[in-house]
Coordinates of C-alpha atoms and ligand atoms in Angstrom, one line a residue:
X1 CA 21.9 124.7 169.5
X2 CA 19.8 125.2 172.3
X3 CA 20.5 122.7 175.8
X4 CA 18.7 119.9 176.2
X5 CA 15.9 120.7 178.8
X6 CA 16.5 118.8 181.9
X7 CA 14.2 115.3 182.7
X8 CA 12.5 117.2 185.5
X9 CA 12.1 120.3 183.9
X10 CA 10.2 118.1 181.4
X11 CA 8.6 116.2 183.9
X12 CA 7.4 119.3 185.9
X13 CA 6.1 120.8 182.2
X14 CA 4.2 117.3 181.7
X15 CA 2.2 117.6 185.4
X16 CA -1.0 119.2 185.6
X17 CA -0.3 121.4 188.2
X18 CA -3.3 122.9 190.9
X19 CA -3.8 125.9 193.1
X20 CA -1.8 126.1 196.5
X21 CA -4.5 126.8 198.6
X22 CA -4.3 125.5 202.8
X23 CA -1.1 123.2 202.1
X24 CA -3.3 121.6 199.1
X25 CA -2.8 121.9 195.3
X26 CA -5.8 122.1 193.8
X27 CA -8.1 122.2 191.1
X28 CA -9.7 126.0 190.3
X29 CA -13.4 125.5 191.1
X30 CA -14.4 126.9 187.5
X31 CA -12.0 123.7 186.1
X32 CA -10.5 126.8 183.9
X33 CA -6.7 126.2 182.9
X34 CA -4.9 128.5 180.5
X35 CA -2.1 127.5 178.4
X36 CA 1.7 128.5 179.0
X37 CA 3.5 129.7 176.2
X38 CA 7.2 129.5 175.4
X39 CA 8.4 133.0 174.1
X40 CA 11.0 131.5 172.2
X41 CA 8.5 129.0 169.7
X42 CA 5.4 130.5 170.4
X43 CA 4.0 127.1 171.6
X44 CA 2.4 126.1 174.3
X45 CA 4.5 124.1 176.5
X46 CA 2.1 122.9 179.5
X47 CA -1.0 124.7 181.4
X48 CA -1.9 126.6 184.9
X49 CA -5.2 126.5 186.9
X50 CA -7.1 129.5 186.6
X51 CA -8.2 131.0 189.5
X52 CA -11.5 132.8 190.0
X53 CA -12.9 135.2 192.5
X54 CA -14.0 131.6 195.0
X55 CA -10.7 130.8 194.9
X56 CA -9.4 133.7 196.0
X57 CA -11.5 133.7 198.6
X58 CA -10.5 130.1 199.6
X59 CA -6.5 131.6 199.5
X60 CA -7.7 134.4 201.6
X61 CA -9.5 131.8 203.8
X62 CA -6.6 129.4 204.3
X63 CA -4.3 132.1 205.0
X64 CA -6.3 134.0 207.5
X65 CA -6.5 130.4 209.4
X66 CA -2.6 129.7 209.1
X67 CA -2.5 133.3 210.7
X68 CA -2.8 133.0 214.3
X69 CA -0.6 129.8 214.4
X70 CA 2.9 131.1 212.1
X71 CA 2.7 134.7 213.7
X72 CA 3.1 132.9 217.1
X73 CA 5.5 130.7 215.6
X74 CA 9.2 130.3 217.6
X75 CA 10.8 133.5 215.3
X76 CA 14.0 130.3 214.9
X77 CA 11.5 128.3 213.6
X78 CA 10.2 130.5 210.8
X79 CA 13.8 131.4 210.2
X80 CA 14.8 128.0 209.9
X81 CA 11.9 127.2 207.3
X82 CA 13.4 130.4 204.7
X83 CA 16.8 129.7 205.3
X84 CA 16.0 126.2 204.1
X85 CA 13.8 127.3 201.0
X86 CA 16.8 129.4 199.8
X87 CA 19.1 126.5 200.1
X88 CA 16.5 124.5 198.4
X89 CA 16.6 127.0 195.5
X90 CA 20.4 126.6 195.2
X91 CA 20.3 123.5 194.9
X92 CA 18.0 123.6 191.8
X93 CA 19.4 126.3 190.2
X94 CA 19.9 124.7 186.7
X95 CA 16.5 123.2 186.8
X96 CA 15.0 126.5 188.4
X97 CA 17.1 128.3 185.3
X98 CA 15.8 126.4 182.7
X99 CA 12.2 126.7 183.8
X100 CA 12.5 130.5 184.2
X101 CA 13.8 130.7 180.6
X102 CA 11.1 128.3 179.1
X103 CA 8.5 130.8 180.8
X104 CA 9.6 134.0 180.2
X105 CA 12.5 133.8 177.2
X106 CA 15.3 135.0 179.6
X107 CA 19.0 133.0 178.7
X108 CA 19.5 130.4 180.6
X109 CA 22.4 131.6 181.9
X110 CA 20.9 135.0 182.9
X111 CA 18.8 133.1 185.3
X112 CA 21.3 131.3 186.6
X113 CA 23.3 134.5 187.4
X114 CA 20.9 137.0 189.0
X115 CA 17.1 135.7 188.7
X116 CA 18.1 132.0 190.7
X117 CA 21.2 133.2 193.3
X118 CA 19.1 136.7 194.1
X119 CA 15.9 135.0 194.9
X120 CA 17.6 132.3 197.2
X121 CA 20.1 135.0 198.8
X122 CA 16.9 136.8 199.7
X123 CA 15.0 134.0 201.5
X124 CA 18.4 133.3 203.5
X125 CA 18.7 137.3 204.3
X126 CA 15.2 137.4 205.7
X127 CA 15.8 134.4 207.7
X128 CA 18.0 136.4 209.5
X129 CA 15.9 139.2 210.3
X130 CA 13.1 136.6 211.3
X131 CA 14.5 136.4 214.5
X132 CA 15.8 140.1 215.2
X133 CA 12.1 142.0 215.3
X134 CA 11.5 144.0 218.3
X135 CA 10.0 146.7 219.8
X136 CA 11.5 149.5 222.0
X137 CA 11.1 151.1 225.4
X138 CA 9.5 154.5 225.2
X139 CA 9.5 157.3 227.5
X140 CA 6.5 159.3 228.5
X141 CA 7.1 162.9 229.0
X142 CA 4.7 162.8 232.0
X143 CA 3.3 160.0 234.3
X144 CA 5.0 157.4 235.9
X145 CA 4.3 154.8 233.4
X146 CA 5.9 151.9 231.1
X147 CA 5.8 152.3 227.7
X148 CA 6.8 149.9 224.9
X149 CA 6.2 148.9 221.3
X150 CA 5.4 145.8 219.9
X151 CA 6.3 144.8 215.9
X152 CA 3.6 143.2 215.2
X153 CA 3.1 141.4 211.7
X154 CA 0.3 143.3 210.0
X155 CA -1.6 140.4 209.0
X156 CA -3.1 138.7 205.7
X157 CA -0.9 140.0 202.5
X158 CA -1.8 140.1 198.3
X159 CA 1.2 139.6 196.6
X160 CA 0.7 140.4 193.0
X161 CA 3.6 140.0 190.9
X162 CA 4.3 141.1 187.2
X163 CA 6.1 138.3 184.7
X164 CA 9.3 140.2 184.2
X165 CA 11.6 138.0 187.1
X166 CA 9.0 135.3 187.6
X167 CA 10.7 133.4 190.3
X168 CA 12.8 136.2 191.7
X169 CA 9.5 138.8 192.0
X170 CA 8.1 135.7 194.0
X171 CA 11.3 135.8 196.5
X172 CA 10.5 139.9 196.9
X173 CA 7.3 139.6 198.4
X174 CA 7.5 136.4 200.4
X175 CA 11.0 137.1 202.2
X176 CA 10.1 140.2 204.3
X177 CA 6.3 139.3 204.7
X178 CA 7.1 135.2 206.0
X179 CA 9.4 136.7 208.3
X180 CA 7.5 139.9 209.6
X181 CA 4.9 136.5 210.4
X182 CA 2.7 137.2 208.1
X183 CA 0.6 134.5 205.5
X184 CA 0.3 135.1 202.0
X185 CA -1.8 134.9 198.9
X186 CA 0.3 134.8 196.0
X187 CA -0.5 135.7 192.0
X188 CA 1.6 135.3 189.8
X189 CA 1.8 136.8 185.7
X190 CA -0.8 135.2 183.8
X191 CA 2.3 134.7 181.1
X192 CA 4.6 133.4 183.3
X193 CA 2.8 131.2 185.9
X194 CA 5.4 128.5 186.3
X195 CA 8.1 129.5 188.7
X196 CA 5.4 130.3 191.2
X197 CA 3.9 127.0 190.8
X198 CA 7.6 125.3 191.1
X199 CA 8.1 127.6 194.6
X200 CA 4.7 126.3 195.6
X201 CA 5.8 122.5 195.3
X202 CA 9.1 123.3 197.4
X203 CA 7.3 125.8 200.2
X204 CA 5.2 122.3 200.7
X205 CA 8.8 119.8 200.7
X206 CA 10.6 122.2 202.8
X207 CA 7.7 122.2 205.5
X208 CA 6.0 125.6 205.9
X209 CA 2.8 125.0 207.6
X210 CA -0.4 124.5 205.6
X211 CA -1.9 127.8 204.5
X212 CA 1.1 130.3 205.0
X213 CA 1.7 130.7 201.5
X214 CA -1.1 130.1 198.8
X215 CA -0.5 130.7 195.1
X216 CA -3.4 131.2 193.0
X217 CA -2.1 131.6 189.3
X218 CA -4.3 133.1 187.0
X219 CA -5.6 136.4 185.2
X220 CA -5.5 140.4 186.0
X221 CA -9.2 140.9 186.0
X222 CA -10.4 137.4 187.4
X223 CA -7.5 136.8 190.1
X224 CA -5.9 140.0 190.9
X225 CA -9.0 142.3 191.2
X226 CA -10.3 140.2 193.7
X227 CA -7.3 139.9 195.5
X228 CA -6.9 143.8 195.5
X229 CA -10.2 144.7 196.8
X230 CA -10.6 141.4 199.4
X231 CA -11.8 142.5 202.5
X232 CA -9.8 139.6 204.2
X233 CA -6.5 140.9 203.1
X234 CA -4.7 143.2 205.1
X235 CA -2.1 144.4 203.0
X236 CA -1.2 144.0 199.3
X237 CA 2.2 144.5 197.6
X238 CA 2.4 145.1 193.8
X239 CA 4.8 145.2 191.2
X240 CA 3.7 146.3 187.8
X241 CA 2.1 148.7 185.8
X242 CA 1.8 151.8 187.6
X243 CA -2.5 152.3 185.5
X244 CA -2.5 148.7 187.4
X245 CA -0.9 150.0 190.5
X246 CA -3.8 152.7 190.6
X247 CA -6.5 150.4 190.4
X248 CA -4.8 148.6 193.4
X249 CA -5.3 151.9 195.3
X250 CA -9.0 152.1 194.5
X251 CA -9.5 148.6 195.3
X252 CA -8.1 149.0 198.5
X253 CA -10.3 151.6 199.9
X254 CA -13.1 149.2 201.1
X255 CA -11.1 148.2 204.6
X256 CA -8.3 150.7 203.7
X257 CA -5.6 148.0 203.7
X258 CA -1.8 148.8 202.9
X259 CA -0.3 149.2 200.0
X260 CA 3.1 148.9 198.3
X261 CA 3.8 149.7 195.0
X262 CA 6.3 149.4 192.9
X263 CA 5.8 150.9 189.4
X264 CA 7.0 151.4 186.2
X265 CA 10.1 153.8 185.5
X266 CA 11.7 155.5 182.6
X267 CA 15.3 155.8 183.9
X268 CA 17.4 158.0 183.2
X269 CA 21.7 157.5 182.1
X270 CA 23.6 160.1 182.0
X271 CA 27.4 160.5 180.6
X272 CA 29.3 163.4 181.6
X273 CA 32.4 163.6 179.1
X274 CA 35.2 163.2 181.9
X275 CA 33.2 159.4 182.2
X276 CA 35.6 156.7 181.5
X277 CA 33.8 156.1 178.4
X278 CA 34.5 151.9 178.1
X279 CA 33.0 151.5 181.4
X280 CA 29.8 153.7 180.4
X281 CA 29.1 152.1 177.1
X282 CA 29.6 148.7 179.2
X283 CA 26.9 150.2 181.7
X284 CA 24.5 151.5 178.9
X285 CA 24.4 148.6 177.7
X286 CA 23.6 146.3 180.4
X287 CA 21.3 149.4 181.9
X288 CA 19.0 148.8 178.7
X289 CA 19.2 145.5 177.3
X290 CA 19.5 142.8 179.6
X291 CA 16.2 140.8 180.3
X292 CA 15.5 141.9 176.6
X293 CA 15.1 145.3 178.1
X294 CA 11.6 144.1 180.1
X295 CA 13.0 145.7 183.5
X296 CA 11.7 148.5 185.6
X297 CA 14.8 150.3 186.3
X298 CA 16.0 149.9 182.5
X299 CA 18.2 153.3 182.0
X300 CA 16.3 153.9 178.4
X301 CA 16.9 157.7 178.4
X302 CA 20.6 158.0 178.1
X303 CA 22.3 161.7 178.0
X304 CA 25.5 161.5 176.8
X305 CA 27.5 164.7 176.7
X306 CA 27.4 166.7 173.7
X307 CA 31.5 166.4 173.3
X308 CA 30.7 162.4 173.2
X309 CA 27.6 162.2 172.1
X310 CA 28.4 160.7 168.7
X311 CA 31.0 158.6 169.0
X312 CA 29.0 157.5 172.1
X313 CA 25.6 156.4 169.5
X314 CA 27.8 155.0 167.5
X315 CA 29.6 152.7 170.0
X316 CA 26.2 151.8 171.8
X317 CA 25.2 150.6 168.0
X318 CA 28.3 148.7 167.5
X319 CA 27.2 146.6 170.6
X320 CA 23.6 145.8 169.9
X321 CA 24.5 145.1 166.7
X322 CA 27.0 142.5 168.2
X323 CA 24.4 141.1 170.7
X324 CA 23.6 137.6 169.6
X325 CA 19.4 137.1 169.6
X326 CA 18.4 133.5 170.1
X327 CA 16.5 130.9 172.3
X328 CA 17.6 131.5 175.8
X329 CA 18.3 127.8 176.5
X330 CA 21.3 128.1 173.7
X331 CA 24.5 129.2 175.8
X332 CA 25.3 131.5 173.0
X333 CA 22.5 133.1 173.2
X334 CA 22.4 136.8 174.5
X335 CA 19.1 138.2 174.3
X336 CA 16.1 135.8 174.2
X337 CA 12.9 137.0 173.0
X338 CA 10.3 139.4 174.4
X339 CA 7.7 137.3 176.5
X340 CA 4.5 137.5 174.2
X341 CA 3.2 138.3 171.0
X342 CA 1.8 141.6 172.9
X343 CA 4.8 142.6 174.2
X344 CA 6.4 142.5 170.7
X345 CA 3.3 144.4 169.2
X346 CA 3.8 147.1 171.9
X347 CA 7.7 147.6 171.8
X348 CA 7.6 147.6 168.0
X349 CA 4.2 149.9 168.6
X350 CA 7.1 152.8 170.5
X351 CA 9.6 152.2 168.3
X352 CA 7.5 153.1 165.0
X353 CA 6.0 156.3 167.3
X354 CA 9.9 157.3 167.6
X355 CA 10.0 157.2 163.9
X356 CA 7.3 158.9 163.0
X357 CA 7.9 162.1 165.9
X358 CA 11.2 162.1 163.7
X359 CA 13.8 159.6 166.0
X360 CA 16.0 158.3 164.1
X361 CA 16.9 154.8 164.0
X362 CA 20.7 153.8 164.5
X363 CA 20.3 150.2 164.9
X364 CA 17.7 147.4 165.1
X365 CA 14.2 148.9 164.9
X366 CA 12.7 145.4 163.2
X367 CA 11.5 141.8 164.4
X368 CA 14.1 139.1 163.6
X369 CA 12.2 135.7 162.2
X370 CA 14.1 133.1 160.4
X371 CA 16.9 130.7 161.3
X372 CA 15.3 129.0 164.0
X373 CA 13.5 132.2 165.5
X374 CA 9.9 131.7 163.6
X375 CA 7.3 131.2 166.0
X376 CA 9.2 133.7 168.7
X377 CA 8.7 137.0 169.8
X378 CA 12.2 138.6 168.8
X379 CA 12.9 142.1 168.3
X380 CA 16.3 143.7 167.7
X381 CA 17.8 145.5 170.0
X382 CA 17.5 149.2 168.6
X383 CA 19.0 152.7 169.1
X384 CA 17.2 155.4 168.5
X385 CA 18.6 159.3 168.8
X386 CA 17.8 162.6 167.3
X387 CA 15.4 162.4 169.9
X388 CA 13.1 165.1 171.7
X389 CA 11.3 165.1 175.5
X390 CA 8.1 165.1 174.0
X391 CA 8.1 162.4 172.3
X392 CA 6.1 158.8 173.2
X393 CA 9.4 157.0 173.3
X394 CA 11.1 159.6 175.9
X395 CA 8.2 159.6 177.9
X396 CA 6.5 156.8 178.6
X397 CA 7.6 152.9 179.8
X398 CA 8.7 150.9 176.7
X399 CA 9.4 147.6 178.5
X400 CA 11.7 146.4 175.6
X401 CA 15.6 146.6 174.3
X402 CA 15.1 150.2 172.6
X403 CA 17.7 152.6 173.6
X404 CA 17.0 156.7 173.3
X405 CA 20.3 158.9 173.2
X406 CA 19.8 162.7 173.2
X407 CA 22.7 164.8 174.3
X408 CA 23.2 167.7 176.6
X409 CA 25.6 170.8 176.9
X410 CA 25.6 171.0 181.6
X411 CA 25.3 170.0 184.7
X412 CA 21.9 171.9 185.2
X413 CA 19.9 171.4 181.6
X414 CA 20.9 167.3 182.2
X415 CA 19.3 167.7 186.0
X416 CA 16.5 169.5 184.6
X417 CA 15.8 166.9 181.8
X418 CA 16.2 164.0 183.6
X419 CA 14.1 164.9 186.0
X420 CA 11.2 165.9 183.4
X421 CA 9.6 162.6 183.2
X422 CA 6.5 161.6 185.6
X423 CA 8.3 158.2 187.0
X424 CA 11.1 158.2 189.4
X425 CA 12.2 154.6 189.8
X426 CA 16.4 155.4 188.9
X427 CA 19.3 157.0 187.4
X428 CA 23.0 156.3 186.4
X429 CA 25.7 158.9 186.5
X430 CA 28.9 158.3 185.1
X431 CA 31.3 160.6 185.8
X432 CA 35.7 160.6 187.2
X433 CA 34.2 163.8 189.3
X434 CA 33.6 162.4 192.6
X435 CA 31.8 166.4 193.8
X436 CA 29.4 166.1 190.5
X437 CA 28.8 162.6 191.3
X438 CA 27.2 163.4 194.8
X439 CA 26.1 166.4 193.6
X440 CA 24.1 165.1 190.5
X441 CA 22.9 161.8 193.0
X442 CA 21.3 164.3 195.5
X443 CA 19.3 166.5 192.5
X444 CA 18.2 163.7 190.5
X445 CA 14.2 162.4 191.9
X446 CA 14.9 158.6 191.8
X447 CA 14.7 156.1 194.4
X448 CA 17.9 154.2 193.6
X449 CA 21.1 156.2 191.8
X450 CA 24.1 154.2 190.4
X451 CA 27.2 156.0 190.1
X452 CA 29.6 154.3 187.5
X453 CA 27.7 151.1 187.6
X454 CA 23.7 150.5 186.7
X455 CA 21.7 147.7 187.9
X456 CA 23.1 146.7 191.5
X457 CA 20.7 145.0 193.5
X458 CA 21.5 142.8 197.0
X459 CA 19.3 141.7 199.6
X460 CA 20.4 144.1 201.8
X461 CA 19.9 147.2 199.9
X462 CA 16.6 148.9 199.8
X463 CA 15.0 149.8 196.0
X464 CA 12.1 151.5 195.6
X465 CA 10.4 154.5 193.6
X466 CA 10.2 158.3 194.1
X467 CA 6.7 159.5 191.9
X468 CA 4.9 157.8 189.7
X469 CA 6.8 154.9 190.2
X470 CA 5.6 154.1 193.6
X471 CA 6.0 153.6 197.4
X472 CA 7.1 151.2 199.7
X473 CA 10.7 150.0 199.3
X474 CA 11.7 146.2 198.7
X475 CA 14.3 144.4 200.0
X476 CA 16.6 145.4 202.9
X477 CA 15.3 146.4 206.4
X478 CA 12.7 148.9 204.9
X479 CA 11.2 145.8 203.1
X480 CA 10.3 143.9 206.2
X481 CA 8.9 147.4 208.0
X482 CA 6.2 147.4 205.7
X483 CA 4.8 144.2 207.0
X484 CA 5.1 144.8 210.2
X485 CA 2.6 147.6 212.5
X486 CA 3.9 148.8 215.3
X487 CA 1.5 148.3 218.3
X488 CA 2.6 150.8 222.1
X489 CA 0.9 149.3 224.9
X490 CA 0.8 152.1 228.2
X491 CA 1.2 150.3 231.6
X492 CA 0.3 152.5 234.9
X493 CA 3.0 152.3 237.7
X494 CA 1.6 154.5 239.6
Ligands
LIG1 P1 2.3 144.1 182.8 O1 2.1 145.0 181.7 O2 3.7 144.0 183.2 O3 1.6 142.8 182.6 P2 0.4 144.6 184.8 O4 0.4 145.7 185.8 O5 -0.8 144.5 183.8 O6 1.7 144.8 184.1 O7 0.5 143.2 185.5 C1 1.2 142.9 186.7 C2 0.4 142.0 187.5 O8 -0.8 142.6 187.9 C3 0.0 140.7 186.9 O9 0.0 139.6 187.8 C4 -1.4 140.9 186.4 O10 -2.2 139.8 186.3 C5 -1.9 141.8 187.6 N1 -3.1 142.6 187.3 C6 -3.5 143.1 186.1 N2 -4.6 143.9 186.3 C7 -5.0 143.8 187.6 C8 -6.0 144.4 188.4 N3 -7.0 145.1 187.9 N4 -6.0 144.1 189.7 C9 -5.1 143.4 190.3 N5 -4.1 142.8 189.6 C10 -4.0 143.0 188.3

């Protein structure tokens, strides 16, 4: 039975809810609102403002104004305003939860482990580095001069988010960019508009000044493109399709503004046969199916060692088969549905591809209906093997629970074929052979390597792609760099 949703959940769903734009919510000008559907039912369960081209330009507007004022802002006082949004978070973690699930199909309990305690750790981390920004004392190699650099925040930023961690994605781009000093223009997932929108209401109670954050829900084409290519925007950090990520580049040649992208991934996990083989089919299984397998870094290619390979297949099976699909708000739920009808339509799409190249299917492979899941975008989580590195399903981003095994016989043909993909987001190694491990880490072209765990992500830690899958790291120190430009200023002693 799924949990009662909260009074102001309910209440929140019931508001008609506007644009942040200059410390305001309000309405889009073209009076366009789109509906908000639940993955779990298939019904819509309230509506966002769509915004338009003018009211991007209004976001961009507002935030170039708040500019001058929050970049000159005590660095304490900035600090002081994240720290308390994270604690705000914390405390509205089950409400927070809940809404994340009713907007994207994620369990409840999910959300209230990573999506919720991530996204406020992350505000309190960059609180901290709010007030530890500076610049350094440089030597001339001739002259009698002074020399020093200034980190200066790099301006107006376009945050555009995908809907996979609706509230958490939200946290990734406004921690390090709010405490570089910069303002920012915000667009959420067209499918999952409603964390945003909840953020926006507590950025207001919390106090940021008017116009330092803006969200402006809406579409791709009608919200984000504008956004990309606005001449008023000095720097714009993506998450999402890496064809979308390319656009972004185009769009950004006009006044040649930053970029940061972080792409798609098809990750590869590899089990060597020395690996402690409980812990690996623990990690495997994680790697690939949590967040109904919607996540970037999803280890979807897994190598297991020809020694292991079959009882390995058959184990993996054993779990999904064990993994109980529901509505995310029941507590006994452990994989909630895919996010939309065209999600589903493209994950069965790759799994039908696998089967007709000549995968064959393990487990799952099928949408579940029936016993309360009509109306909701479940599939089953599927394992697929007897696979081959041309194939759709080993080479491009599936975005779904559907696990590939294909074995291996060394080190160097495992290297060789994890590395024959065109993304490079990350990798898992599991191995007892601490040389191999470092060994295997350094060779394999990925931006973030787990070695006997998958999935790790903290505050502190950078994450970012190698290839296809992008540039520009998030979180950590490196995060907060890329909003920031470092200005030298020359003074003569002489
Ligand atoms: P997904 O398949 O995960 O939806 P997308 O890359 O299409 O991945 O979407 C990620 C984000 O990019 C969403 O907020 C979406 O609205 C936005 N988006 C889509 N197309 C464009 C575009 N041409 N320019 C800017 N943003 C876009």
């Amino acid at each position: 039975m799924a949990t009662q949703v909260l009074d102001e959940v309910s209440a929140f769903l019931a508001r008609e809810h506007g644009l942040l734009i200059g410390g305001e919510e309000v309405a889009p000008r073209s009076g366009t609102r789109f509906d908000v559907v639940n993955p779990a039912t298939g019904e819509a369960i309230a509506t966002a403002p769509s915004a338009g081209p003018d009211d991007v330009d209004d976001a961009v507007r507002a935030a170039r104004e708040a500019l001058p004022a929050w970049r000159s802002l005590a660095p304490a006082a900035r600090a002081e305003l994240l720290w308390n949004l994270g604690t705000r978070l914390a405390e509205l973690a089950d409400e927070l939860a809940q809404l994340e699930t009713l907007d994207n199909g994620k369990p409840t309990g999910e959300a209230l482990a990573v999506d919720v305690p991530l996204c406020s750790a992350l505000f309190r981390y960059y609180a901290g580095w709010a007030t530890k920004i500076e610049g350094a004392v440089a030597t001339p190699s001739y002259g009698n001069f002074h020399v020093y650099t200034r980190r200066e925040p790099v301006g107006v930023v376009g945050a555009i988010i995908p809907w996979n961690f609706p509230l958490l994605m939200c946290g990734y781009k406004l921690g390090p960019s709010l405490a570089a000093g910069c303002t920012v223009v915000l667009k959420p997932a067209e499918q999952t508009p409603l964390g945003a929108l909840r953020l926006a209401e507590l950025i207001s109670e919390v106090g940021f000044p008017p116009g330092v954050v803006n969200i402006v829900t809406g579409f791709g084409e009608t919200a984000g493109a504008p956004l990309a290519a606005h001449p008023g925007v000095d720097k714009v950090t993506f998450t999402g399709e890496h064809t979308t990520g390319q656009k972004i580049v185009e769009a950004s040649k006009g006044n040649l503004k930053r970029i940061s992208l972080e792409l798609g991934g098809k990750s590869p996990n590899i089990v060597f046969a020395d690996a402690d083989l409980d812990a690996a089919l623990a990690g495997a299984h994680g790697a690939v199916f949590f967040n109904q397998g919607q996540c970037c870094i999803a280890g979807a290619r897994i190598y297991a060692h020809e020694r292991i390979r079959d009882e390995f297949v058959e184990r993996l099976a054993e779990r999904a088969r064990g993994i109980r699909l529901g509505n995310g708000l029941d507590p006994t739920t452990d994989m909630g549905p895919l996010v939309s009808e065209q999600q589903l339509e493209r994950v069965a799409g790759y799994i039908a591809s696998g089967r007709d190249e000549g995968a064959r299917v393990v487990y799952g492979g099928e949408r579940v209906g029936g016993e309360g899941l009509d109306g909701g975008y479940f599939v089953r989580p599927t394992v697929l093997t007897d696979v081959d590195p041309k194939m759709r399903v080993m080479r491009e981003e599936i975005f779904g629970p559907v696990a590939m095994v294909a074995s291996f016989a060394d080190e160097d043909e495992v290297i060789a074929a994890a590395n024959d993909t065109p993304f490079g987001l990350a990798a898992g190694i599991w191995t007892r052979d601490v040389k191999r491990a470092h060994r295997v880490a350094a060779a394999l072209e990925a931006g973030t390597v787990w070695v006997n765990t998958y999935g790790m992500f903290d505050a502190a830690i950078p994450y970012g792609g190698f290839k296809l899958s992008g540039y520009g790291k998030e979180l950590g120190r490196e995060a907060l760099d890329l909003y920031l430009q470092t200005k030298t200023v020359w003074v003569d002693l002489a």
